[in-house]
């Protein structure tokens, strides 16, 4: 069984949701990708801040 | 010389007082009345609660900062407001009681020209039997609402790790301790820090972790949930949250009003009217919030508390408190100027203002028990509102009583929330979420009530780095260090 499939069987509630696979989880800690996301999230947050003042 | 008195020195009060002091200069006086000697960056209490930070990392002494800003600081708690003065004093005033060491219990009258109520909440542990009435700490459970609470939480948490290392399974129950709680975000962040630390300690397989909350669905967060763009889809925060819980093997009970806490057990009622019990070895339950219990008196001494304050103890402002049923709610119900409708020189900001109604759809069990998150008013909105209120008052002092008031409606304001798990720069992750606006506006955004270009959430290191930066940035700002006015709220 793939790692992401293990928790589906642990509860009915878990079975009705989505669980990230190997690639999605790897991207969460991929330094290059996360640096890009860091820039993007910061820009979006700054826009939200500027719209809020 | 005009005098502005600010009650409270938390995120909102501190922002209001420091900006007012800067804008007014030495020509006018700013007084801060707060019972605390330290300022606390509350979002980082979560890290104190798992032993990743100390109290010193998240707090600093207020006295030197206020001395530097030229603010008259009184370490005391406000007891009552006389907005019309009294029989012997024509000026409005507040009565305060000192908490400063050496002056405990001393009473003083502080006159004001303008008053900001930014007291924050009373942590209403007493609302749920056994949650900690009188102790202000949690009787059988722990809390992360203050730095001291978080230290206590960590002490108890470390004991459970030792117990698991000795081969005994432990049950963790994290969430809200009453049907009318807010601040689900703090509990949400804490549960994933607990999960992260247990994994790091090598005892995750010995732990059963469960979430319990008054949200009608996972991911409500007291804002009725939100829709965000993920992977090309516009998805509900319900899917986002459920996915995270399932991935981390954290079970959940939702729509729950915790009605009693005993040693090692909570009793709860669900939205379907059923009752249940849940055992725990370690539990962190957020208490509900209430106003701090300020009284108000007219010139002749009669009690006018009900005129100024809503029944929950928060100050009435320019909100529409007669919106009625959920179907009638509008974004315009939410206050813009935070001015008290009866006394135009009294304002409120942060948690201290009375919201017109919840943001989440109101729910109750068939037994008539209301189980609805109350609206969040912490963090970014608190700071923005504090600054807007300070701006309004400064304009009225310097430009005249008819100067227009500044507006900062939560229906026209966004909020950023970063729920971080772990503290290491490369082994932690975070769910970074931004919502715009906080209060959905279905007239402006007919689909989801919010702008989905700026309402988003994702999990990863990037959010975790942002959390670290925000921690240092906001403490820098609150200490009024170089460039503090340039750092946004």
Short mmCIF file of C-alpha atoms in Angstrom, two decimals:
data_model
loop_
_atom_site.label_atom_id
_atom_site.label_comp_id
_atom_site.label_asym_id
_atom_site.label_seq_id
_atom_site.Cartn_x
_atom_site.Cartn_y
_atom_site.Cartn_z
CA UNK A 1 0.00 0.00 0.00
CA UNK A 2 1.22 3.48 -0.81
CA UNK A 3 2.03 5.61 2.23
CA UNK A 4 -0.68 8.17 1.49
CA UNK A 5 -3.32 5.42 1.38
CA UNK A 6 -2.67 4.11 4.88
CA UNK A 7 -4.71 6.71 6.78
CA UNK A 8 -7.84 6.31 4.60
CA UNK A 9 -8.58 3.08 6.41
CA UNK A 10 -8.13 4.50 9.89
CA UNK A 11 -11.45 6.29 10.13
CA UNK A 12 -14.62 6.88 8.11
CA UNK A 13 -13.95 10.61 8.35
CA UNK A 14 -10.47 10.20 6.87
CA UNK A 15 -11.86 8.01 4.11
CA UNK A 16 -13.95 10.88 2.74
CA UNK A 17 -11.16 13.38 2.35
CA UNK A 18 -8.00 13.76 0.27
CA UNK A 19 -4.46 12.98 1.38
CA UNK A 20 -1.39 14.31 -0.42
CA UNK A 21 0.89 11.91 -2.22
CA UNK A 22 4.65 11.68 -2.37
CA UNK A 23 5.12 14.45 -4.93
CA UNK A 24 2.85 16.98 -3.20
CA UNK A 25 4.57 16.37 0.12
CA UNK A 26 8.03 16.61 -1.40
CA UNK A 27 7.20 19.99 -2.90
CA UNK A 28 6.28 21.31 0.55
CA UNK A 29 9.90 21.03 1.63
CA UNK A 30 11.63 21.56 -1.73
CA UNK A 31 13.79 24.59 -1.02
CA UNK A 32 13.73 26.01 -4.59
CA UNK A 33 9.96 25.62 -4.99
CA UNK A 34 9.30 26.93 -1.49
CA UNK A 35 11.51 29.95 -2.11
CA UNK A 36 9.37 30.76 -5.16
CA UNK A 37 6.21 30.27 -3.10
CA UNK A 38 7.73 32.45 -0.36
CA UNK A 39 8.03 35.32 -2.84
CA UNK A 40 4.54 34.74 -4.25
CA UNK A 41 2.86 34.46 -0.81
CA UNK A 42 4.66 37.57 0.41
CA UNK A 43 3.54 39.58 -2.60
CA UNK A 44 -0.06 38.40 -2.14
CA UNK A 45 0.04 39.18 1.57
CA UNK A 46 1.43 42.65 0.90
CA UNK A 47 -1.40 43.30 -1.56
CA UNK A 48 -3.94 42.17 1.05
CA UNK A 49 -2.29 44.40 3.65
CA UNK A 50 -2.32 47.39 1.32
CA UNK A 51 -5.99 46.79 0.44
CA UNK A 52 -6.80 46.64 4.16
CA UNK A 53 -5.36 50.02 5.18
CA UNK B 1 -3.61 69.87 26.17
CA UNK B 2 -5.92 66.95 25.43
CA UNK B 3 -5.60 63.58 27.13
CA UNK B 4 -6.23 60.26 25.40
CA UNK B 5 -6.59 57.28 27.70
CA UNK B 6 -6.11 53.81 26.24
CA UNK B 7 -7.39 50.90 28.31
CA UNK B 8 -5.31 47.86 27.43
CA UNK B 9 -1.81 47.31 26.06
CA UNK B 10 -2.28 44.30 23.81
CA UNK B 11 -1.89 44.24 20.03
CA UNK B 12 -4.71 46.74 19.42
CA UNK B 13 -4.23 49.05 22.40
CA UNK B 14 -0.47 49.15 22.00
CA UNK B 15 -0.80 49.99 18.30
CA UNK B 16 -3.32 52.74 19.03
CA UNK B 17 -1.32 54.23 21.89
CA UNK B 18 2.06 54.24 20.17
CA UNK B 19 0.74 55.77 16.94
CA UNK B 20 -1.27 58.35 18.88
CA UNK B 21 1.80 59.31 20.91
CA UNK B 22 3.82 59.70 17.71
CA UNK B 23 1.16 61.74 15.90
CA UNK B 24 0.22 63.95 18.86
CA UNK B 25 3.76 64.62 20.09
CA UNK B 26 4.35 66.32 23.41
CA UNK B 27 1.51 68.83 22.90
CA UNK B 28 -0.98 66.25 24.17
CA UNK B 29 -0.93 63.35 26.59
CA UNK B 30 -1.42 59.64 25.93
CA UNK B 31 -2.08 57.41 28.95
CA UNK B 32 -2.06 53.61 28.79
CA UNK B 33 -3.78 51.68 31.55
CA UNK B 34 -2.98 47.97 31.46
CA UNK B 35 -2.71 45.44 34.28
CA UNK B 36 0.24 43.75 32.60
CA UNK B 37 3.89 44.69 32.95
CA UNK B 38 4.82 42.91 29.73
CA UNK B 39 3.73 42.96 26.11
CA UNK B 40 3.10 39.51 24.66
CA UNK B 41 3.25 38.46 20.99
CA UNK B 42 0.42 35.99 21.52
CA UNK B 43 0.70 34.01 18.22
CA UNK B 44 4.12 32.71 19.33
CA UNK B 45 2.70 31.41 22.63
CA UNK B 46 2.02 28.27 20.59
CA UNK B 47 5.77 27.65 20.39
CA UNK B 48 6.11 28.32 24.14
CA UNK B 49 3.40 25.70 24.68
CA UNK B 50 5.56 22.98 23.12
CA UNK B 51 8.85 24.13 24.61
CA UNK B 52 10.31 25.67 21.46
CA UNK B 53 10.38 29.19 22.86
CA UNK B 54 10.68 30.75 26.31
CA UNK B 55 8.51 33.42 27.86
CA UNK B 56 11.34 35.92 27.27
CA UNK B 57 11.21 35.17 23.54
CA UNK B 58 7.58 36.29 23.25
CA UNK B 59 7.34 39.10 25.82
CA UNK B 60 9.11 42.32 26.76
CA UNK B 61 8.75 44.96 29.48
CA UNK B 62 6.32 47.74 28.58
CA UNK B 63 7.72 50.44 30.91
CA UNK B 64 10.90 51.31 28.96
CA UNK B 65 9.04 51.27 25.62
CA UNK B 66 6.35 53.63 26.90
CA UNK B 67 8.98 55.86 28.52
CA UNK B 68 10.71 56.11 25.15
CA UNK B 69 7.41 56.92 23.42
CA UNK B 70 6.46 59.58 25.97
CA UNK B 71 3.40 57.60 27.05
CA UNK B 72 2.14 57.87 30.62
CA UNK B 73 1.96 54.20 31.63
CA UNK B 74 -0.15 53.05 34.54
CA UNK B 75 0.10 49.38 35.43
CA UNK B 76 -3.47 49.04 36.60
CA UNK B 77 -6.81 47.63 35.56
CA UNK B 78 -9.77 49.81 34.69
CA UNK B 79 -12.75 49.28 36.95
CA UNK B 80 -15.36 51.73 35.70
CA UNK B 81 -16.08 54.56 33.27
CA UNK B 82 -17.90 57.80 34.09
CA UNK B 83 -18.45 59.23 30.60
CA UNK B 84 -20.34 62.27 31.96
CA UNK B 85 -18.14 62.80 34.99
CA UNK B 86 -19.72 62.74 38.43
CA UNK B 87 -21.45 65.06 40.89
CA UNK B 88 -18.09 66.49 41.90
CA UNK B 89 -16.20 66.25 38.60
CA UNK B 90 -17.48 67.57 35.28
CA UNK B 91 -14.83 65.81 33.18
CA UNK B 92 -15.31 62.23 32.03
CA UNK B 93 -13.01 59.79 33.83
CA UNK B 94 -12.12 56.17 34.39
CA UNK B 95 -11.47 54.64 37.78
CA UNK B 96 -8.48 52.35 37.84
CA UNK B 97 -7.00 49.95 40.37
CA UNK B 98 -3.24 49.39 40.39
CA UNK B 99 -1.68 45.97 39.86
CA UNK B 100 1.85 47.41 40.02
CA UNK B 101 3.95 45.70 42.69
CA UNK B 102 3.88 47.81 45.81
CA UNK B 103 0.71 49.64 44.82
CA UNK B 104 -1.69 46.70 44.45
CA UNK B 105 -5.28 47.74 45.03
CA UNK B 106 -4.61 51.50 45.05
CA UNK B 107 -7.45 53.30 43.31
CA UNK B 108 -7.10 56.38 41.09
CA UNK B 109 -9.33 58.53 38.92
CA UNK B 110 -7.95 59.29 35.44
CA UNK B 111 -9.75 62.03 33.51
CA UNK B 112 -9.88 61.85 29.74
CA UNK B 113 -10.88 63.80 26.67
CA UNK B 114 -10.91 60.67 24.50
CA UNK B 115 -11.04 57.05 25.59
CA UNK B 116 -10.12 53.88 23.71
CA UNK B 117 -11.34 50.61 25.18
CA UNK B 118 -8.82 47.99 24.05
CA UNK B 119 -8.95 45.76 27.08
CA UNK B 120 -9.08 42.55 25.10
CA UNK B 121 -11.15 39.71 26.53
CA UNK B 122 -11.71 38.14 29.88
CA UNK B 123 -10.74 34.48 29.48
CA UNK B 124 -14.06 33.13 30.63
CA UNK B 125 -12.98 29.76 32.04
CA UNK B 126 -15.98 29.93 34.37
CA UNK B 127 -18.44 29.47 31.49
CA UNK B 128 -17.76 25.71 31.47
CA UNK B 129 -17.81 23.86 34.80
CA UNK B 130 -14.42 22.35 35.49
CA UNK B 131 -12.63 24.31 32.78
CA UNK B 132 -10.94 26.43 35.42
CA UNK B 133 -13.25 28.92 37.09
CA UNK B 134 -11.28 31.08 39.47
CA UNK B 135 -7.91 29.59 38.57
CA UNK B 136 -7.63 31.45 35.26
CA UNK B 137 -5.40 28.66 34.12
CA UNK B 138 -7.55 25.65 33.33
CA UNK B 139 -8.46 23.29 36.14
CA UNK B 140 -8.03 19.94 34.42
CA UNK B 141 -6.88 21.23 31.06
CA UNK B 142 -4.21 23.66 29.88
CA UNK B 143 -4.35 26.85 27.82
CA UNK B 144 -1.99 28.80 25.55
CA UNK B 145 -3.82 32.13 25.83
CA UNK B 146 -1.02 33.80 27.80
CA UNK B 147 2.72 33.15 27.97
CA UNK B 148 2.37 31.83 31.54
CA UNK B 149 -0.42 29.50 30.45
CA UNK B 150 1.77 28.25 27.62
CA UNK B 151 4.66 27.53 30.00
CA UNK B 152 2.31 25.46 32.13
CA UNK B 153 0.99 23.71 29.00
CA UNK B 154 4.51 22.74 27.98
CA UNK B 155 5.32 21.38 31.45
CA UNK B 156 2.29 19.10 31.24
CA UNK B 157 3.07 18.22 27.61
CA UNK B 158 6.63 17.13 28.44
CA UNK B 159 5.26 14.80 31.15
CA UNK B 160 3.16 13.01 28.53
CA UNK B 161 6.23 12.48 26.35
CA UNK B 162 8.04 10.86 29.26
CA UNK B 163 5.00 8.68 29.96
CA UNK B 164 4.92 7.51 26.34
CA UNK B 165 8.64 6.82 26.38
CA UNK B 166 7.90 4.53 29.31
CA UNK B 167 5.51 2.61 27.10
CA UNK B 168 2.11 4.02 28.08
CA UNK B 169 -0.25 5.38 25.39
CA UNK B 170 -1.57 8.92 25.83
CA UNK B 171 -4.71 10.64 24.60
CA UNK B 172 -4.54 14.25 23.47
CA UNK B 173 -7.63 16.40 23.13
CA UNK B 174 -7.20 19.91 21.72
CA UNK B 175 -9.79 22.48 20.73
CA UNK B 176 -12.45 24.75 22.21
CA UNK B 177 -13.90 24.50 25.69
CA UNK B 178 -17.38 25.91 25.06
CA UNK B 179 -19.99 26.20 22.32
CA UNK B 180 -19.42 29.94 21.89
CA UNK B 181 -15.63 30.03 21.62
CA UNK B 182 -13.53 31.89 19.10
CA UNK B 183 -9.80 31.54 18.32
CA UNK B 184 -10.08 28.09 16.71
CA UNK B 185 -6.96 29.07 14.75
CA UNK B 186 -4.80 29.04 17.88
CA UNK B 187 -6.01 25.57 18.86
CA UNK B 188 -5.58 24.44 15.23
CA UNK B 189 -1.97 25.58 15.29
CA UNK B 190 -1.33 24.03 18.68
CA UNK B 191 -2.65 20.59 17.74
CA UNK B 192 -0.30 20.38 14.76
CA UNK B 193 2.63 21.57 16.84
CA UNK B 194 1.81 18.83 19.35
CA UNK B 195 1.67 16.31 16.50
CA UNK B 196 4.97 17.58 15.09
CA UNK B 197 6.77 17.47 18.45
CA UNK B 198 5.50 13.97 19.22
CA UNK B 199 6.81 12.78 15.85
CA UNK B 200 10.14 14.46 16.54
CA UNK B 201 10.31 12.83 19.97
CA UNK B 202 9.72 9.43 18.38
CA UNK B 203 6.49 8.72 20.27
CA UNK B 204 3.84 9.64 17.68
CA UNK B 205 2.70 6.01 17.40
CA UNK B 206 1.94 6.03 21.14
CA UNK B 207 -0.39 9.03 20.88
CA UNK B 208 -4.07 9.32 19.97
CA UNK B 209 -4.71 12.94 19.00
CA UNK B 210 -8.21 14.33 18.66
CA UNK B 211 -9.67 17.73 17.83
CA UNK B 212 -12.87 18.96 19.47
CA UNK B 213 -14.47 22.23 18.44
CA UNK B 214 -17.66 24.21 18.19
CA UNK B 215 -17.27 24.68 14.42
CA UNK B 216 -20.11 23.15 12.42
CA UNK B 217 -17.52 21.93 9.93
CA UNK B 218 -13.77 21.54 10.05
CA UNK B 219 -12.12 24.66 8.61
CA UNK B 220 -14.85 27.09 9.70
CA UNK B 221 -12.32 29.05 11.81
CA UNK B 222 -15.09 31.31 13.10
CA UNK B 223 -15.35 32.93 9.67
CA UNK B 224 -17.91 30.60 8.15
CA UNK B 225 -15.02 28.90 6.38
CA UNK B 226 -13.49 30.26 3.22
CA UNK B 227 -12.90 29.27 -0.35
CA UNK B 228 -9.42 29.28 -1.74
CA UNK B 229 -7.71 28.50 -5.00
CA UNK B 230 -5.70 25.30 -4.83
CA UNK B 231 -4.35 23.39 -7.83
CA UNK B 232 -6.65 25.20 -10.23
CA UNK B 233 -9.75 24.53 -8.10
CA UNK B 234 -11.66 26.89 -5.86
CA UNK B 235 -12.11 24.70 -2.79
CA UNK B 236 -13.68 25.05 0.63
CA UNK B 237 -11.45 25.30 3.68
CA UNK B 238 -13.36 22.20 4.86
CA UNK B 239 -11.49 20.08 2.31
CA UNK B 240 -8.22 21.83 3.12
CA UNK B 241 -8.57 21.22 6.87
CA UNK B 242 -9.92 17.67 6.62
CA UNK B 243 -7.07 16.72 4.34
CA UNK B 244 -4.52 18.04 6.82
CA UNK B 245 -6.15 16.20 9.73
CA UNK B 246 -6.40 12.92 7.80
CA UNK B 247 -2.81 13.19 6.59
CA UNK B 248 -1.54 13.67 10.16
CA UNK B 249 -3.87 11.00 11.61
CA UNK B 250 -5.70 13.49 13.82
CA UNK B 251 -9.34 12.58 14.42
CA UNK B 252 -12.02 15.22 15.04
CA UNK B 253 -15.27 15.95 16.83
CA UNK B 254 -17.02 19.04 15.51
CA UNK B 255 -20.20 20.93 16.36
CA UNK B 256 -19.40 20.29 20.02
CA UNK B 257 -20.30 22.35 23.06
CA UNK B 258 -18.08 21.20 25.92
CA UNK B 259 -20.38 21.50 28.91
CA UNK B 260 -18.31 19.97 31.68
CA UNK B 261 -14.69 19.08 32.29
CA UNK B 262 -13.51 16.58 34.85
CA UNK B 263 -10.10 15.17 35.56
CA UNK B 264 -9.25 13.24 32.40
CA UNK B 265 -12.68 13.57 30.80
CA UNK B 266 -14.81 16.13 28.95
CA UNK B 267 -18.57 15.98 28.50
CA UNK B 268 -20.04 17.54 25.40
CA UNK B 269 -23.25 18.11 23.48
CA UNK B 270 -23.33 17.93 19.69
CA UNK B 271 -25.33 19.90 17.15
CA UNK B 272 -27.57 16.87 16.57
CA UNK B 273 -28.59 17.02 20.25
CA UNK B 274 -26.68 13.92 21.34
CA UNK B 275 -24.32 13.90 24.28
CA UNK B 276 -20.90 12.33 24.56
CA UNK B 277 -17.79 11.96 26.65
CA UNK B 278 -14.15 11.95 25.66
CA UNK B 279 -11.26 10.88 27.84
CA UNK B 280 -7.85 12.53 27.71
CA UNK B 281 -4.44 12.49 29.34
CA UNK B 282 -3.55 15.95 28.02
CA UNK B 283 -6.02 18.56 26.89
CA UNK B 284 -5.69 22.16 25.73
CA UNK B 285 -9.09 23.80 25.46
CA UNK B 286 -9.48 27.47 24.55
CA UNK B 287 -11.94 29.19 26.91
CA UNK B 288 -14.72 31.42 25.60
CA UNK B 289 -14.14 35.17 25.69
CA UNK B 290 -16.23 37.83 27.43
CA UNK B 291 -15.83 41.50 28.17
CA UNK B 292 -13.60 42.30 31.15
CA UNK B 293 -16.54 43.46 33.25
CA UNK B 294 -16.09 47.23 33.16
CA UNK B 295 -18.95 49.14 34.72
CA UNK B 296 -20.25 52.52 33.58
CA UNK B 297 -21.98 55.23 35.61
CA UNK B 298 -23.83 58.39 34.67
CA UNK B 299 -23.24 61.79 36.28
CA UNK B 300 -25.82 61.06 38.97
CA UNK B 301 -24.18 57.73 39.75
CA UNK B 302 -26.77 55.45 38.14
CA UNK B 303 -25.53 52.32 36.40
CA UNK B 304 -25.45 52.80 32.62
CA UNK B 305 -23.34 49.71 31.84
CA UNK B 306 -26.10 48.36 29.59
CA UNK B 307 -26.10 51.59 27.59
CA UNK B 308 -22.41 51.42 26.72
CA UNK B 309 -21.74 47.71 26.72
CA UNK B 310 -23.44 44.79 24.98
CA UNK B 311 -24.68 41.91 27.18
CA UNK B 312 -21.44 40.00 26.51
CA UNK B 313 -19.48 42.86 28.10
CA UNK B 314 -17.95 44.22 24.89
CA UNK B 315 -18.28 47.92 24.02
CA UNK B 316 -21.04 48.94 21.62
CA UNK B 317 -19.77 50.71 18.53
CA UNK B 318 -21.19 51.83 15.17
CA UNK B 319 -22.38 48.33 14.22
CA UNK B 320 -25.87 47.24 13.24
CA UNK B 321 -26.95 45.25 16.29
CA UNK B 322 -30.46 44.80 14.91
CA UNK B 323 -29.58 42.78 11.81
CA UNK B 324 -31.76 39.90 12.98
CA UNK B 325 -31.70 36.51 11.27
CA UNK B 326 -28.72 35.13 9.36
CA UNK B 327 -30.50 35.69 6.04
CA UNK B 328 -30.52 39.44 6.73
CA UNK B 329 -26.84 39.78 7.59
CA UNK B 330 -24.83 42.16 5.45
CA UNK B 331 -21.24 43.27 5.32
CA UNK B 332 -22.48 46.76 6.18
CA UNK B 333 -23.60 45.51 9.63
CA UNK B 334 -19.97 45.60 10.66
CA UNK B 335 -18.57 48.73 12.31
CA UNK B 336 -16.37 51.17 10.42
CA UNK B 337 -15.28 53.82 12.90
CA UNK B 338 -15.60 51.94 16.24
CA UNK B 339 -17.13 54.99 17.89
CA UNK B 340 -19.59 54.42 20.73
CA UNK B 341 -23.06 55.55 19.57
CA UNK B 342 -23.88 57.22 22.91
CA UNK B 343 -20.59 58.92 23.78
CA UNK B 344 -18.69 60.16 20.75
CA UNK B 345 -15.37 60.46 22.60
CA UNK B 346 -15.32 56.72 23.42
CA UNK B 347 -13.99 54.17 20.93
CA UNK B 348 -13.17 50.47 21.04
CA UNK B 349 -10.69 48.34 19.14
CA UNK B 350 -9.50 44.76 18.99
CA UNK B 351 -11.51 42.12 20.80
CA UNK B 352 -13.07 44.78 23.06
CA UNK B 353 -15.62 45.97 20.46
CA UNK B 354 -18.98 44.22 20.34
CA UNK B 355 -19.45 42.57 16.93
CA UNK B 356 -22.95 42.83 15.43
CA UNK B 357 -23.30 39.06 15.10
CA UNK B 358 -21.15 36.01 14.34
CA UNK B 359 -19.63 35.49 10.90
CA UNK B 360 -20.31 31.75 10.90
CA UNK B 361 -23.87 30.63 10.35
CA UNK B 362 -25.52 30.44 13.79
CA UNK B 363 -26.35 26.92 14.90
CA UNK B 364 -27.95 25.37 17.95
CA UNK B 365 -28.73 21.86 19.06
CA UNK B 366 -32.34 20.60 19.24
CA UNK B 367 -32.00 21.16 23.00
CA UNK B 368 -31.60 24.89 22.32
CA UNK B 369 -27.88 25.05 23.11
CA UNK B 370 -26.15 27.57 20.83
CA UNK B 371 -23.06 26.05 19.25
CA UNK B 372 -21.54 28.73 17.03
CA UNK B 373 -18.06 30.15 16.82
CA UNK B 374 -17.94 33.83 17.75
CA UNK B 375 -16.10 36.06 15.28
CA UNK B 376 -12.30 36.37 15.43
CA UNK B 377 -11.01 39.91 15.97
CA UNK B 378 -7.40 39.22 16.77
CA UNK B 379 -4.05 39.79 15.08
CA UNK B 380 -3.99 41.80 11.89
CA UNK B 381 -7.55 43.24 12.15
CA UNK B 382 -6.84 44.22 15.76
CA UNK B 383 -3.79 46.23 14.77
CA UNK B 384 -5.44 47.87 11.76
CA UNK B 385 -8.50 48.88 13.80
CA UNK B 386 -6.28 50.23 16.59
CA UNK B 387 -4.36 52.39 14.15
CA UNK B 388 -7.54 53.69 12.46
CA UNK B 389 -9.10 54.61 15.80
CA UNK B 390 -5.92 56.39 16.91
CA UNK B 391 -5.91 58.28 13.60
CA UNK B 392 -9.51 59.42 14.09
CA UNK B 393 -8.88 60.66 17.62
CA UNK B 394 -5.64 62.44 16.69
CA UNK B 395 -7.47 64.22 13.85
CA UNK B 396 -10.25 65.30 16.22
CA UNK B 397 -7.70 66.60 18.72
CA UNK B 398 -5.56 68.45 16.19
CA UNK B 399 -8.12 69.45 13.53
CA UNK B 400 -11.27 69.90 15.54
CA UNK B 401 -14.26 67.93 16.75
CA UNK B 402 -15.79 67.64 13.29
CA UNK B 403 -12.82 66.00 11.62
CA UNK B 404 -14.01 62.94 9.68
CA UNK B 405 -13.39 59.58 11.29
CA UNK B 406 -11.15 56.96 9.71
CA UNK B 407 -12.74 53.68 8.67
CA UNK B 408 -11.52 50.11 9.08
CA UNK B 409 -14.38 47.69 8.54
CA UNK B 410 -13.61 43.97 8.82
CA UNK B 411 -15.78 43.61 5.73
CA UNK B 412 -13.19 45.64 3.84
CA UNK B 413 -10.08 44.21 5.43
CA UNK B 414 -8.04 41.07 4.96
CA UNK B 415 -6.19 38.91 7.42
CA UNK B 416 -3.17 36.68 7.14
CA UNK B 417 -2.94 33.62 9.32
CA UNK B 418 0.05 31.33 9.47
CA UNK B 419 -0.36 28.14 11.47
CA UNK B 420 3.10 26.73 11.83
CA UNK B 421 4.10 23.26 12.99
CA UNK B 422 7.60 22.94 14.37
CA UNK B 423 10.17 25.69 14.67
CA UNK B 424 13.18 24.47 12.68
CA UNK B 425 13.81 26.41 9.47
CA UNK B 426 13.91 23.28 7.33
CA UNK B 427 11.96 20.63 9.26
CA UNK B 428 8.87 22.64 10.08
CA UNK B 429 5.89 23.29 7.85
CA UNK B 430 3.04 25.74 7.99
CA UNK B 431 -0.42 26.27 6.64
CA UNK B 432 -0.34 29.85 5.41
CA UNK B 433 -3.76 31.35 4.81
CA UNK B 434 -4.90 34.75 3.69
CA UNK B 435 -8.51 35.80 3.63
CA UNK B 436 -9.94 38.90 1.99
CA UNK B 437 -12.20 40.26 3.34
CA UNK B 438 -12.52 38.77 6.83
CA UNK B 439 -16.28 39.31 6.81
CA UNK B 440 -17.71 37.97 3.55
CA UNK B 441 -19.38 40.53 1.33
CA UNK B 442 -21.86 38.74 -0.95
CA UNK B 443 -22.88 41.96 -2.67
CA UNK B 444 -19.31 42.64 -3.78
CA UNK B 445 -18.27 39.00 -4.26
CA UNK B 446 -21.51 37.11 -5.03
CA UNK B 447 -19.89 33.67 -5.34
CA UNK B 448 -18.04 32.99 -2.12
CA UNK B 449 -18.34 36.38 -0.42
CA UNK B 450 -14.60 36.85 -0.81
CA UNK B 451 -11.99 37.69 -3.42
CA UNK B 452 -10.52 34.30 -4.35
CA UNK B 453 -7.46 35.97 -5.87
CA UNK B 454 -6.45 37.03 -2.38
CA UNK B 455 -8.05 34.26 -0.33
CA UNK B 456 -5.67 31.38 -0.47
CA UNK B 457 -4.01 28.71 1.60
CA UNK B 458 -1.11 26.36 1.14
CA UNK B 459 1.13 24.13 3.19
CA UNK B 460 4.90 24.27 3.10
CA UNK B 461 8.15 25.71 4.31
CA UNK B 462 7.38 29.11 2.76
CA UNK B 463 4.61 29.80 5.26
CA UNK B 464 6.87 28.58 8.02
CA UNK B 465 9.55 31.11 7.08
CA UNK B 466 6.91 33.83 7.01
CA UNK B 467 5.83 32.87 10.53
CA UNK B 468 9.42 33.26 11.74
CA UNK B 469 9.75 36.64 10.04
CA UNK B 470 6.43 37.87 11.44
CA UNK B 471 7.49 36.89 14.96
CA UNK B 472 10.62 39.04 14.83
CA UNK B 473 9.05 41.82 12.77
CA UNK B 474 6.09 42.41 15.08
CA UNK B 475 8.18 42.32 18.25
CA UNK B 476 10.56 44.80 16.59
CA UNK B 477 7.61 47.02 15.72
CA UNK B 478 6.05 46.76 19.18
CA UNK B 479 9.39 47.75 20.76
CA UNK B 480 9.28 50.89 18.57
CA UNK B 481 12.68 50.13 17.08
CA UNK B 482 14.06 51.80 13.96
CA UNK B 483 11.50 51.96 11.15
CA UNK B 484 8.63 50.59 13.28
CA UNK B 485 6.04 52.83 11.65
CA UNK B 486 6.86 51.36 8.23
CA UNK B 487 5.97 47.83 9.30
CA UNK B 488 2.30 47.21 8.48
CA UNK B 489 -0.10 45.89 11.09
#
